[in-house]
PDB file of C-alpha atoms in Angstrom:
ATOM      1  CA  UNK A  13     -11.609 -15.089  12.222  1.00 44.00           C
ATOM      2  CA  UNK A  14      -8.556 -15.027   9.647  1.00 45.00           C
ATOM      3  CA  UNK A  15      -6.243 -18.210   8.854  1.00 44.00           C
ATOM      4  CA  UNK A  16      -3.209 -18.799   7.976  1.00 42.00           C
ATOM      5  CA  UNK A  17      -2.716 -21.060   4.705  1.00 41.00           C
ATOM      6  CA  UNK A  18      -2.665 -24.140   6.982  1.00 44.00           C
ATOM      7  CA  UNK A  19      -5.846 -23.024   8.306  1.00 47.00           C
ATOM      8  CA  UNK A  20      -4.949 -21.993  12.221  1.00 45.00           C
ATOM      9  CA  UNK A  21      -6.293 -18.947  13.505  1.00 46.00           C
ATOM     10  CA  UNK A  22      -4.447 -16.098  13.369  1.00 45.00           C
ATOM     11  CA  UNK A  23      -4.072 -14.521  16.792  1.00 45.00           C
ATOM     12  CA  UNK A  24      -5.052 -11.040  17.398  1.00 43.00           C
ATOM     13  CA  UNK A  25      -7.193 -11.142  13.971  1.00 41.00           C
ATOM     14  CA  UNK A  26     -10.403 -10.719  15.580  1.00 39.00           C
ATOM     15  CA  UNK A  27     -13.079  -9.734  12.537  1.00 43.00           C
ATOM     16  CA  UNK A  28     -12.695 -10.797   9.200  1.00 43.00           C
ATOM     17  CA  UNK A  29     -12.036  -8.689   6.383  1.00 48.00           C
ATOM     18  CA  UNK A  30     -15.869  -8.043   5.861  1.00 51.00           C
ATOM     19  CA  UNK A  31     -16.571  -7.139   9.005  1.00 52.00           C
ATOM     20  CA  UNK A  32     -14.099  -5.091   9.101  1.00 50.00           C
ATOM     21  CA  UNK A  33     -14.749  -2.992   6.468  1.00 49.00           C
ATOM     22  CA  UNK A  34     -17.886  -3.152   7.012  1.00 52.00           C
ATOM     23  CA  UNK A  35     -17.362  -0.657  10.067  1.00 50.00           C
ATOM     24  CA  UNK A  36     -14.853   1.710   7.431  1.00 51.00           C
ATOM     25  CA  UNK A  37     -16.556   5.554   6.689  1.00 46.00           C
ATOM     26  CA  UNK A  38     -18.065   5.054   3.171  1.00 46.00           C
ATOM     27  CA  UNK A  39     -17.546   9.272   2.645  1.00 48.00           C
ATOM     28  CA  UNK A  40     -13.800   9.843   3.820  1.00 48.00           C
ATOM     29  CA  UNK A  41     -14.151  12.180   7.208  1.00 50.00           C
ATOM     30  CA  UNK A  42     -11.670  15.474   6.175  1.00 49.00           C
ATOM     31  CA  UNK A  43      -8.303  14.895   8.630  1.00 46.00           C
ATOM     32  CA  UNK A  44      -6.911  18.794   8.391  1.00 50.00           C
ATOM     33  CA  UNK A  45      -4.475  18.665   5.704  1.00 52.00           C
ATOM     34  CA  UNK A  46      -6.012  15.434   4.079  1.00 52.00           C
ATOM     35  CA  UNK A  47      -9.298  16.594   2.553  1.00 58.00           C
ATOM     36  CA  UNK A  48     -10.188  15.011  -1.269  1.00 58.00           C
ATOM     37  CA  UNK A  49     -11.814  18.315  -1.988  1.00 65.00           C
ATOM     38  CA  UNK A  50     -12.077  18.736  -5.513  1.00 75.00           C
ATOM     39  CA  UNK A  51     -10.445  15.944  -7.177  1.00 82.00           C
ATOM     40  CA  UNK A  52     -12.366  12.016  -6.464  1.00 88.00           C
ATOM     41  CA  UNK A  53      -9.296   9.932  -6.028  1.00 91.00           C
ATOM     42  CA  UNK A  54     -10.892   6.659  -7.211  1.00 93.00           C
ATOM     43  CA  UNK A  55     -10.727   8.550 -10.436  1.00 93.00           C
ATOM     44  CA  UNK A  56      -7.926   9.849 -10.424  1.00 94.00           C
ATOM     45  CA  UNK A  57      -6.342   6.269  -9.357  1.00 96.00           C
ATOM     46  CA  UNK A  58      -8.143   4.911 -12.515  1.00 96.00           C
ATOM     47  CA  UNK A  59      -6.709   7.176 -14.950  1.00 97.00           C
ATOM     48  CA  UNK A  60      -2.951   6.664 -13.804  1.00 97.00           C
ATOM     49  CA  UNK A  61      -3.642   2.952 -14.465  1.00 97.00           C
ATOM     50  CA  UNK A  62      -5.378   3.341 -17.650  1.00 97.00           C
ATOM     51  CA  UNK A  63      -2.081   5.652 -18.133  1.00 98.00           C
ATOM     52  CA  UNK A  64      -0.327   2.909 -17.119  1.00 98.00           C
ATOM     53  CA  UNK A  65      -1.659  -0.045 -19.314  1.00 97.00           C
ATOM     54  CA  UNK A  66      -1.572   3.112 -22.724  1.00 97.00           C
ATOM     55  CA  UNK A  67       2.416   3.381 -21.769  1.00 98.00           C
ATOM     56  CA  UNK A  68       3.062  -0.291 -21.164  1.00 97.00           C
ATOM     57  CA  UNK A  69       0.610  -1.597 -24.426  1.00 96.00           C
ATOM     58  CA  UNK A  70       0.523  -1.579 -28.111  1.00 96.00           C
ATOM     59  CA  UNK A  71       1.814   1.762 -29.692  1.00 96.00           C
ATOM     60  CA  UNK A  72       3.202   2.467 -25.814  1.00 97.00           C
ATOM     61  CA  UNK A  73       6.465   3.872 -25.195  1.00 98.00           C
ATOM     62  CA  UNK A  74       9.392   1.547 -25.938  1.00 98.00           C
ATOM     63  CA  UNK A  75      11.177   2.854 -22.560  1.00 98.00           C
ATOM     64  CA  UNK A  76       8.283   1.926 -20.254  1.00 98.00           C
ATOM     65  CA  UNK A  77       8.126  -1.213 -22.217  1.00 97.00           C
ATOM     66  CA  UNK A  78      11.453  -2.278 -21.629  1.00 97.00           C
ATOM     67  CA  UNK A  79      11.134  -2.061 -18.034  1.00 98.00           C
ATOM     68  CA  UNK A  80      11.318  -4.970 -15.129  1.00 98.00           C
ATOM     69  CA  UNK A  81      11.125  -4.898 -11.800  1.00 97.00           C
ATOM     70  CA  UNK A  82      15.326  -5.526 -11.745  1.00 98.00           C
ATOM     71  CA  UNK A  83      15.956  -2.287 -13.534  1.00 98.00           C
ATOM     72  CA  UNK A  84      13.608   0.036 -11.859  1.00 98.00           C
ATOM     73  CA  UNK A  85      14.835  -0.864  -8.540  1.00 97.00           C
ATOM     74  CA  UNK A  86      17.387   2.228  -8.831  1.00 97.00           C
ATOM     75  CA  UNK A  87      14.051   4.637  -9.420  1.00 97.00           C
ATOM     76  CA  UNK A  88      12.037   3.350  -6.580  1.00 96.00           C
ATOM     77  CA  UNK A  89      15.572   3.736  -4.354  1.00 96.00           C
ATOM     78  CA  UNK A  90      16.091   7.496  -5.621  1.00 97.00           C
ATOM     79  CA  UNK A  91      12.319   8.807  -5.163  1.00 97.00           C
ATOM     80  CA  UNK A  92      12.136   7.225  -1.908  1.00 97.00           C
ATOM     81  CA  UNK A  93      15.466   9.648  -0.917  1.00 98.00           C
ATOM     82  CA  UNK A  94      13.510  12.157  -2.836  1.00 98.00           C
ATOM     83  CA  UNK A  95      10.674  11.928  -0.395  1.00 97.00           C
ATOM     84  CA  UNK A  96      12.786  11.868   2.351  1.00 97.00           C
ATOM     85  CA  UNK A  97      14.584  14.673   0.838  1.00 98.00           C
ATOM     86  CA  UNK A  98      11.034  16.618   0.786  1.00 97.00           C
ATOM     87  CA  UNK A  99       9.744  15.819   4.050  1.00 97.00           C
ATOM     88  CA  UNK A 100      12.724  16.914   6.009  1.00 97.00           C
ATOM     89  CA  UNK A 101      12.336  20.257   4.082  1.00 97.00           C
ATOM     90  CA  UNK A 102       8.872  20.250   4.747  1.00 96.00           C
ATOM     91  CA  UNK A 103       8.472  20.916   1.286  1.00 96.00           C
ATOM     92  CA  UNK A 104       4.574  19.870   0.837  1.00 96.00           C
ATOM     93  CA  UNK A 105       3.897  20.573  -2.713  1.00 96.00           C
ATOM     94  CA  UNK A 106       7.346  18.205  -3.365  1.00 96.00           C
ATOM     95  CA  UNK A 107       6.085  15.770  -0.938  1.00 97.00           C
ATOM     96  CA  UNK A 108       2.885  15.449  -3.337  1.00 96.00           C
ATOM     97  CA  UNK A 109       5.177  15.168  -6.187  1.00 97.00           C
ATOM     98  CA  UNK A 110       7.518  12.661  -4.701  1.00 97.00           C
ATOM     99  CA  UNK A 111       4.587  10.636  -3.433  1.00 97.00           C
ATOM    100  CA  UNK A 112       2.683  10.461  -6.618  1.00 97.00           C
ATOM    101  CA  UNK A 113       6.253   9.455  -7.770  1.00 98.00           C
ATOM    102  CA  UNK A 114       6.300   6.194  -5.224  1.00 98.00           C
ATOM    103  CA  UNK A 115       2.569   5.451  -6.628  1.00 98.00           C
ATOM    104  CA  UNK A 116       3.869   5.326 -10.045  1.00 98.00           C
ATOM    105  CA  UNK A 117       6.124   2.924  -8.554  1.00 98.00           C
ATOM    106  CA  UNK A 118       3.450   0.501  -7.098  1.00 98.00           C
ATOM    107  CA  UNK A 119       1.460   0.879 -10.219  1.00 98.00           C
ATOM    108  CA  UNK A 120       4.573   0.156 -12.539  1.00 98.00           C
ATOM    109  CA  UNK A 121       5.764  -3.141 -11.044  1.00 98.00           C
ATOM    110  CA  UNK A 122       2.018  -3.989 -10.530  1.00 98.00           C
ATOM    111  CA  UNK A 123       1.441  -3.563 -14.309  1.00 98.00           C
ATOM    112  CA  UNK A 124       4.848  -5.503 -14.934  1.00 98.00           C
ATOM    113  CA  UNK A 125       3.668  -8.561 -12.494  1.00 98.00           C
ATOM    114  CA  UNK A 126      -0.057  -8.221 -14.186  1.00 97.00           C
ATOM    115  CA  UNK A 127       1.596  -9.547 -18.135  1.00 97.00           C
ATOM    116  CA  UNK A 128       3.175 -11.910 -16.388  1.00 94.00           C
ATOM    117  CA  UNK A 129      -0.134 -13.523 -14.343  1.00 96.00           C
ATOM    118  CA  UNK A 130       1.686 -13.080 -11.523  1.00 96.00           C
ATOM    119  CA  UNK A 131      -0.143 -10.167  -9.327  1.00 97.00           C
ATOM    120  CA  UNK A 132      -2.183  -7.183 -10.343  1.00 97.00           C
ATOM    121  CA  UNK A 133      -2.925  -3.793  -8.279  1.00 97.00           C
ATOM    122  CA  UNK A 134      -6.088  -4.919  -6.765  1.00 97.00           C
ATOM    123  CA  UNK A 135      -4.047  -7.913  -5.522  1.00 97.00           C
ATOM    124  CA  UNK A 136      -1.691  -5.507  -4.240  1.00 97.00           C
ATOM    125  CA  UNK A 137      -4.671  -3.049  -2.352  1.00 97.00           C
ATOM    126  CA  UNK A 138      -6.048  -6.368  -1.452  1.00 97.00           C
ATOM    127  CA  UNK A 139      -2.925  -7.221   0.615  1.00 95.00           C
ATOM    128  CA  UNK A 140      -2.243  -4.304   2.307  1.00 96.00           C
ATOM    129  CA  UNK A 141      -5.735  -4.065   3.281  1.00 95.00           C
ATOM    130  CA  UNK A 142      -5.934  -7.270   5.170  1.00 95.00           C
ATOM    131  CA  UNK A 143      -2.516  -6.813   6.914  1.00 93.00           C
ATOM    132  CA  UNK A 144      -3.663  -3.366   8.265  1.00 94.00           C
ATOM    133  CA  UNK A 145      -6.896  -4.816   9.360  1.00 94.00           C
ATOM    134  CA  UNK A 146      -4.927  -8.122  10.831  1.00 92.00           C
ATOM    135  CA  UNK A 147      -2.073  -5.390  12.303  1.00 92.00           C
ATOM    136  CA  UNK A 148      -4.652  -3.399  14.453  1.00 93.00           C
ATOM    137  CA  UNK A 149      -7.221  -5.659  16.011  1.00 92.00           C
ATOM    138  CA  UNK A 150      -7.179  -2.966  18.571  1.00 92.00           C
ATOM    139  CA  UNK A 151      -9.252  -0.675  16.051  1.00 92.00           C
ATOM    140  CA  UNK A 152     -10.855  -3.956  13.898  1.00 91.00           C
ATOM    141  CA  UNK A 153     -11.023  -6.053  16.731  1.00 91.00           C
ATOM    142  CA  UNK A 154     -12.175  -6.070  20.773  1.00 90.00           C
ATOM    143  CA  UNK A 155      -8.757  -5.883  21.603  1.00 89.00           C
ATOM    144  CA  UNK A 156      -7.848  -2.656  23.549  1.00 92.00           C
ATOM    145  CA  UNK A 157      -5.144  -0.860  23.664  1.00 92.00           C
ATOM    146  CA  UNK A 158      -3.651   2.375  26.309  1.00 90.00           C
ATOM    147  CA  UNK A 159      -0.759   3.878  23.941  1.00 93.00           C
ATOM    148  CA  UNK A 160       1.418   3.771  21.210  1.00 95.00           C
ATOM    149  CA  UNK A 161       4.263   1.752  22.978  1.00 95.00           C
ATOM    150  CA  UNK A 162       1.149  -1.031  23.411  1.00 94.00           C
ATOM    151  CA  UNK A 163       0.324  -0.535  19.769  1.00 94.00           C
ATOM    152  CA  UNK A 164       3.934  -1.440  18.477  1.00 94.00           C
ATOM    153  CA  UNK A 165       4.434  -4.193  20.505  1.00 94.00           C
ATOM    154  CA  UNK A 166       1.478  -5.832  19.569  1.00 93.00           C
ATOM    155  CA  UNK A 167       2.634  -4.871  15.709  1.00 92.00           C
ATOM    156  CA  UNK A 168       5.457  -6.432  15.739  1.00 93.00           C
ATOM    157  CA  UNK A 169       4.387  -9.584  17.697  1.00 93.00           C
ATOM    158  CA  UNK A 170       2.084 -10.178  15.264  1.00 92.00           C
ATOM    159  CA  UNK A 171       4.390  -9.587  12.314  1.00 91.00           C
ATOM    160  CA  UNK A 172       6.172 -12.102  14.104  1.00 92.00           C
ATOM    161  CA  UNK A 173       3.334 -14.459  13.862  1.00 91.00           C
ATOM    162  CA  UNK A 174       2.753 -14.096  10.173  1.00 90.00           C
ATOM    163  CA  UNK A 175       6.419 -14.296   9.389  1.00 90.00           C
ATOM    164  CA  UNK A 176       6.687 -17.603  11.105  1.00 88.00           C
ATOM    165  CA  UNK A 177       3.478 -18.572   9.687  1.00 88.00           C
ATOM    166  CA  UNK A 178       3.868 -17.029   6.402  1.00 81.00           C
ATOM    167  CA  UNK A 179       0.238 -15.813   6.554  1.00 59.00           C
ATOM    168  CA  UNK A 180      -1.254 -14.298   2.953  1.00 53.00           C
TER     169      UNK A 180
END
Protein backbone atom coordinates (compact mmCIF):
# COMPACT_ATOMS: atom_id res chain seq x y z
CA UNK A 1 0.00 0.00 0.00
CA UNK A 2 1.53 3.62 -0.72
CA UNK A 3 2.36 6.30 2.15
CA UNK A 4 2.47 9.49 2.48
CA UNK A 5 5.91 11.02 3.87
CA UNK A 6 4.49 10.69 7.41
CA UNK A 7 3.88 7.20 6.68
CA UNK A 8 -0.25 6.93 6.63
CA UNK A 9 -1.78 5.06 4.00
CA UNK A 10 -2.83 6.65 1.19
CA UNK A 11 -6.49 5.97 0.50
CA UNK A 12 -7.59 4.59 -2.72
CA UNK A 13 -3.78 3.47 -3.44
CA UNK A 14 -4.48 -0.08 -3.43
CA UNK A 15 -1.13 -1.91 -5.10
CA UNK A 16 2.12 -0.56 -4.89
CA UNK A 17 4.07 0.66 -7.63
CA UNK A 18 5.48 -2.93 -8.35
CA UNK A 19 2.54 -4.51 -8.45
CA UNK A 20 1.28 -2.32 -10.43
CA UNK A 21 3.43 -2.40 -13.11
CA UNK A 22 3.83 -5.55 -12.79
CA UNK A 23 0.26 -6.06 -14.46
CA UNK A 24 1.47 -3.12 -17.43
CA UNK A 25 1.74 -4.86 -21.32
CA UNK A 26 5.56 -5.32 -21.68
CA UNK A 27 4.92 -5.01 -25.90
CA UNK A 28 2.65 -1.77 -26.21
CA UNK A 29 -0.95 -3.20 -27.64
CA UNK A 30 -1.45 -0.79 -31.11
CA UNK A 31 -4.54 1.82 -29.98
CA UNK A 32 -5.61 2.92 -33.83
CA UNK A 33 -3.76 5.99 -34.39
CA UNK A 34 -1.07 5.20 -31.64
CA UNK A 35 1.00 2.37 -33.11
CA UNK A 36 5.18 2.66 -32.50
CA UNK A 37 5.54 1.04 -35.86
CA UNK A 38 8.80 1.70 -37.13
CA UNK A 39 10.54 3.93 -34.84
CA UNK A 40 11.33 2.20 -30.84
CA UNK A 41 10.55 5.19 -28.75
CA UNK A 42 12.85 4.23 -25.85
CA UNK A 43 15.37 5.11 -28.47
CA UNK A 44 14.28 7.69 -29.75
CA UNK A 45 13.67 9.20 -26.04
CA UNK A 46 17.44 8.43 -25.47
CA UNK A 47 18.78 10.28 -28.28
CA UNK A 48 16.78 13.62 -27.54
CA UNK A 49 18.45 13.42 -24.09
CA UNK A 50 21.81 12.58 -25.23
CA UNK A 51 20.81 15.70 -27.63
CA UNK A 52 20.01 17.32 -24.73
CA UNK A 53 23.11 16.86 -22.39
CA UNK A 54 25.53 17.61 -26.29
CA UNK A 55 23.46 21.17 -26.36
CA UNK A 56 23.57 21.91 -22.65
CA UNK A 57 27.60 20.53 -22.16
CA UNK A 58 31.05 21.43 -23.08
CA UNK A 59 31.39 22.84 -26.72
CA UNK A 60 27.23 23.08 -26.47
CA UNK A 61 25.41 25.94 -27.71
CA UNK A 62 25.83 29.13 -25.66
CA UNK A 63 21.88 29.83 -26.12
CA UNK A 64 20.75 26.51 -24.63
CA UNK A 65 23.35 27.12 -22.07
CA UNK A 66 22.13 30.24 -20.92
CA UNK A 67 18.81 28.96 -20.25
CA UNK A 68 16.73 28.58 -16.72
CA UNK A 69 13.67 27.49 -15.97
CA UNK A 70 12.59 31.56 -15.39
CA UNK A 71 13.33 32.39 -18.98
CA UNK A 72 11.88 29.51 -20.80
CA UNK A 73 8.66 29.87 -19.12
CA UNK A 74 7.50 32.16 -22.22
CA UNK A 75 8.42 28.93 -24.66
CA UNK A 76 6.63 26.33 -22.70
CA UNK A 77 3.48 29.10 -22.57
CA UNK A 78 3.65 29.64 -26.53
CA UNK A 79 3.97 25.80 -27.65
CA UNK A 80 1.35 24.87 -25.32
CA UNK A 81 -1.06 27.61 -27.46
CA UNK A 82 0.69 26.06 -30.34
CA UNK A 83 -0.74 22.70 -29.49
CA UNK A 84 -3.88 23.99 -28.78
CA UNK A 85 -3.62 25.91 -31.89
CA UNK A 86 -3.03 22.36 -33.76
CA UNK A 87 -5.53 20.31 -32.17
CA UNK A 88 -8.44 22.56 -32.78
CA UNK A 89 -7.31 22.45 -36.49
CA UNK A 90 -6.96 18.94 -36.29
CA UNK A 91 -3.78 19.44 -37.78
CA UNK A 92 -2.03 15.90 -36.83
CA UNK A 93 1.30 16.15 -38.38
CA UNK A 94 1.50 19.82 -36.27
CA UNK A 95 0.15 18.14 -33.31
CA UNK A 96 3.36 15.74 -33.55
CA UNK A 97 5.44 18.73 -34.00
CA UNK A 98 3.98 20.77 -31.23
CA UNK A 99 4.09 17.77 -28.93
CA UNK A 100 7.63 16.81 -29.52
CA UNK A 101 7.94 20.62 -28.86
CA UNK A 102 6.31 20.24 -25.07
CA UNK A 103 8.83 17.09 -24.66
CA UNK A 104 11.68 19.26 -25.39
CA UNK A 105 10.22 21.22 -22.72
CA UNK A 106 10.18 18.44 -19.98
CA UNK A 107 13.55 17.34 -21.10
CA UNK A 108 15.01 21.01 -20.99
CA UNK A 109 14.05 22.01 -17.44
CA UNK A 110 14.82 18.34 -16.46
CA UNK A 111 18.40 18.76 -17.79
CA UNK A 112 18.48 22.35 -16.09
CA UNK A 113 17.25 20.80 -12.52
CA UNK A 114 19.78 17.65 -13.23
CA UNK A 115 23.31 20.40 -12.92
CA UNK A 116 21.79 21.63 -10.22
CA UNK A 117 21.18 18.03 -8.13
CA UNK A 118 17.95 18.99 -7.88
CA UNK A 119 15.73 16.42 -10.15
CA UNK A 120 16.56 14.50 -13.27
CA UNK A 121 14.05 12.97 -16.05
CA UNK A 122 13.79 9.61 -14.56
CA UNK A 123 12.75 11.47 -11.37
CA UNK A 124 10.34 13.20 -13.41
CA UNK A 125 8.85 9.65 -15.30
CA UNK A 126 9.16 8.34 -11.85
CA UNK A 127 6.56 10.85 -10.55
CA UNK A 128 4.12 10.82 -12.97
CA UNK A 129 4.13 7.19 -12.93
CA UNK A 130 3.17 6.74 -9.36
CA UNK A 131 0.48 9.52 -9.41
CA UNK A 132 -1.25 7.79 -12.41
CA UNK A 133 -1.03 4.50 -10.70
CA UNK A 134 -2.19 6.25 -7.16
CA UNK A 135 -4.99 8.39 -9.48
CA UNK A 136 -6.74 5.18 -10.85
CA UNK A 137 -6.95 2.47 -8.26
CA UNK A 138 -9.97 1.61 -10.24
CA UNK A 139 -7.57 0.12 -13.06
CA UNK A 140 -4.36 -0.58 -10.39
CA UNK A 141 -6.46 -1.35 -7.66
CA UNK A 142 -9.90 -3.54 -6.65
CA UNK A 143 -11.67 -0.49 -6.66
CA UNK A 144 -14.49 -0.39 -9.32
CA UNK A 145 -15.77 2.04 -11.06
CA UNK A 146 -19.40 2.51 -13.56
CA UNK A 147 -18.35 5.81 -15.63
CA UNK A 148 -16.39 8.64 -16.21
CA UNK A 149 -18.36 11.05 -13.85
CA UNK A 150 -17.25 8.16 -11.02
CA UNK A 151 -13.74 8.31 -12.38
CA UNK A 152 -13.34 12.19 -11.85
CA UNK A 153 -14.73 12.34 -8.69
CA UNK A 154 -12.65 9.88 -7.30
CA UNK A 155 -9.60 11.95 -9.19
CA UNK A 156 -10.05 14.77 -7.70
CA UNK A 157 -10.85 13.46 -4.15
CA UNK A 158 -7.80 11.95 -4.15
CA UNK A 159 -5.83 14.91 -5.46
CA UNK A 160 -7.41 16.34 -2.61
CA UNK A 161 -5.85 13.86 -0.35
CA UNK A 162 -2.33 14.26 -1.60
CA UNK A 163 -2.58 18.01 -1.63
CA UNK A 164 -3.48 18.06 1.99
CA UNK A 165 -1.04 15.44 2.61
CA UNK A 166 1.55 16.57 0.31
CA UNK A 167 2.14 12.95 -0.80
CA UNK A 168 5.56 12.37 -3.13
Amino acid sequence: MSKNRSGAPITGAKDSLNNATSRLPHTPTPVRGFSCVGKNPIIEFKKLINIMDRLRGPGGCPWDKHQTHESLIKYLFEESLELQTAIRNQDLENIKEELGDILLQVVFHSRIASETGCFNIADVISEINKKLIRRHPHVFGKKKLKNSAQVIKQWKKIKALEKKNKIK
